[in-house]
CSV table of C-alpha atoms in Angstrom, one decimal:
chain,number,residue,atom,x,y,z
A,15,LEU,CA,182.8,-41.7,-38.8
A,16,LEU,CA,182.5,-38.3,-36.6
A,17,GLU,CA,186.1,-37.6,-37.0
A,18,ASP,CA,186.1,-37.9,-40.8
A,19,MET,CA,183.1,-35.6,-41.0
A,20,LEU,CA,184.4,-33.1,-38.9
A,21,THR,CA,187.8,-33.2,-40.9
A,22,GLU,CA,185.9,-32.5,-44.4
A,23,GLN,CA,184.5,-29.5,-42.7
A,24,GLY,CA,187.8,-28.3,-41.7
A,25,TYR,CA,188.0,-29.0,-38.1
A,26,GLN,CA,191.5,-30.6,-36.8
A,27,THR,CA,190.4,-33.2,-34.4
A,28,PHE,CA,192.0,-35.4,-31.9
A,29,LEU,CA,190.2,-38.5,-30.8
A,30,ALA,CA,190.2,-40.1,-27.7
A,31,SER,CA,189.1,-43.8,-26.7
A,32,ASP,CA,188.0,-42.9,-23.2
A,33,GLY,CA,187.8,-40.1,-20.7
A,34,LYS,CA,191.3,-40.5,-19.2
A,35,VAL,CA,192.9,-40.4,-22.6
A,36,GLY,CA,190.8,-37.5,-23.6
A,37,VAL,CA,192.0,-35.7,-20.5
A,38,ASP,CA,195.7,-36.3,-21.2
A,39,LEU,CA,195.2,-35.2,-24.9
A,40,TYR,CA,193.5,-31.8,-23.6
A,41,LYS,CA,196.4,-31.3,-21.0
A,42,THR,CA,199.1,-31.6,-24.0
A,43,ASN,CA,197.1,-29.7,-26.7
A,44,HIS,CA,194.4,-27.4,-24.8
A,45,GLY,CA,196.1,-24.3,-26.3
A,46,ARG,CA,195.2,-25.8,-29.8
A,47,ILE,CA,191.6,-27.1,-28.8
A,48,ASP,CA,188.6,-24.9,-29.2
A,49,ALA,CA,185.9,-27.1,-28.1
A,50,VAL,CA,185.6,-30.7,-26.7
A,51,ILE,CA,182.6,-33.1,-27.9
A,52,LEU,CA,182.1,-35.4,-24.8
A,53,ASP,CA,180.2,-38.5,-24.3
A,54,MET,CA,178.6,-39.1,-21.0
A,55,ASN,CA,179.1,-42.8,-20.9
A,56,MET,CA,182.5,-43.8,-21.3
A,57,GLN,CA,185.1,-46.5,-19.8
A,58,GLU,CA,187.9,-45.5,-17.3
A,59,MET,CA,186.1,-42.0,-16.6
A,60,HIS,CA,182.7,-41.0,-16.8
A,61,GLY,CA,181.6,-38.0,-18.5
A,62,LYS,CA,181.1,-35.8,-15.5
A,63,GLU,CA,184.6,-36.7,-14.0
A,64,THR,CA,186.1,-36.1,-17.2
A,65,TYR,CA,184.6,-32.6,-17.5
A,66,ASP,CA,185.6,-31.8,-14.1
A,67,LYS,CA,189.2,-32.6,-14.9
A,68,LEU,CA,189.0,-30.8,-18.2
A,69,SER,CA,188.0,-27.7,-16.4
A,70,GLU,CA,190.9,-28.2,-13.6
A,71,ILE,CA,193.0,-27.6,-16.9
A,72,ASN,CA,190.9,-25.0,-18.2
A,73,PRO,CA,188.0,-23.4,-16.5
A,74,ASP,CA,186.7,-22.0,-19.5
A,75,VAL,CA,186.6,-25.2,-21.6
A,76,LYS,CA,184.0,-25.1,-24.3
A,77,VAL,CA,182.2,-28.8,-24.2
A,78,LEU,CA,179.5,-30.0,-26.4
A,79,ILE,CA,178.0,-33.1,-24.4
A,80,ALA,CA,176.7,-35.5,-26.8
A,81,THR,CA,174.1,-37.8,-25.0
A,82,GLY,CA,171.1,-40.1,-25.1
A,83,ASP,CA,170.0,-39.2,-22.0
A,84,PRO,CA,169.8,-35.1,-21.8
A,85,GLU,CA,167.6,-35.3,-18.7
A,86,SER,CA,170.1,-37.0,-16.4
A,87,SER,CA,171.2,-35.0,-13.6
A,88,ASP,CA,174.6,-34.8,-14.4
A,89,VAL,CA,173.8,-33.3,-17.8
A,90,LEU,CA,171.2,-31.0,-16.3
A,91,ALA,CA,173.9,-29.7,-13.9
A,92,LEU,CA,176.6,-29.0,-16.7
A,93,SER,CA,174.1,-27.7,-19.1
A,94,LYS,CA,174.1,-24.7,-16.4
A,95,ASN,CA,177.8,-23.7,-17.5
A,96,LYS,CA,177.7,-21.1,-20.2
A,97,HIS,CA,180.5,-23.0,-21.9
A,98,VAL,CA,178.4,-26.0,-22.2
A,99,ARG,CA,176.1,-27.1,-24.9
A,100,VAL,CA,174.2,-30.3,-25.0
A,101,ILE,CA,173.0,-32.3,-28.1
A,102,SER,CA,170.8,-35.3,-28.0
A,103,LYS,CA,171.7,-38.7,-29.6
A,104,PRO,CA,171.0,-39.6,-32.5
A,105,TYR,CA,171.8,-36.1,-33.8
A,106,SER,CA,172.4,-34.9,-37.6
A,107,MET,CA,175.6,-33.7,-38.5
A,108,ASN,CA,173.9,-30.1,-39.2
A,109,GLU,CA,172.9,-30.3,-35.5
A,110,LEU,CA,176.4,-30.8,-34.4
A,111,TYR,CA,177.8,-28.2,-36.7
A,112,GLN,CA,175.4,-25.7,-35.3
A,113,ALA,CA,175.8,-26.8,-31.7
A,114,LEU,CA,179.8,-26.3,-32.2
A,115,GLN,CA,179.2,-22.8,-33.9
A,116,LEU,CA,177.1,-21.8,-30.7
A,117,LEU,CA,180.1,-22.7,-28.6
A,118,ALA,CA,182.5,-20.7,-30.5
């Protein structure tokens, strides 16, 4: 659903089933990716570890963290980075679009 909504708004999307797949996709396509929407609770690789791996590929990676727990220590630590924004679940599509525009 999120992928379809973003595509309708003109975004090109890459969908990853977990953090490991996301890192592999980013490694291959980072020149074509403007921002990453990152869930903190994933199988295979937690959101913080995923962010760390993405940052190894590109220290300036722009990340929108989508989380149900915006006060967690990992989210608070990551949110101090100027290339990271946090959006709390549940969120509206307008909130998502605004957060993505702030990362641009």
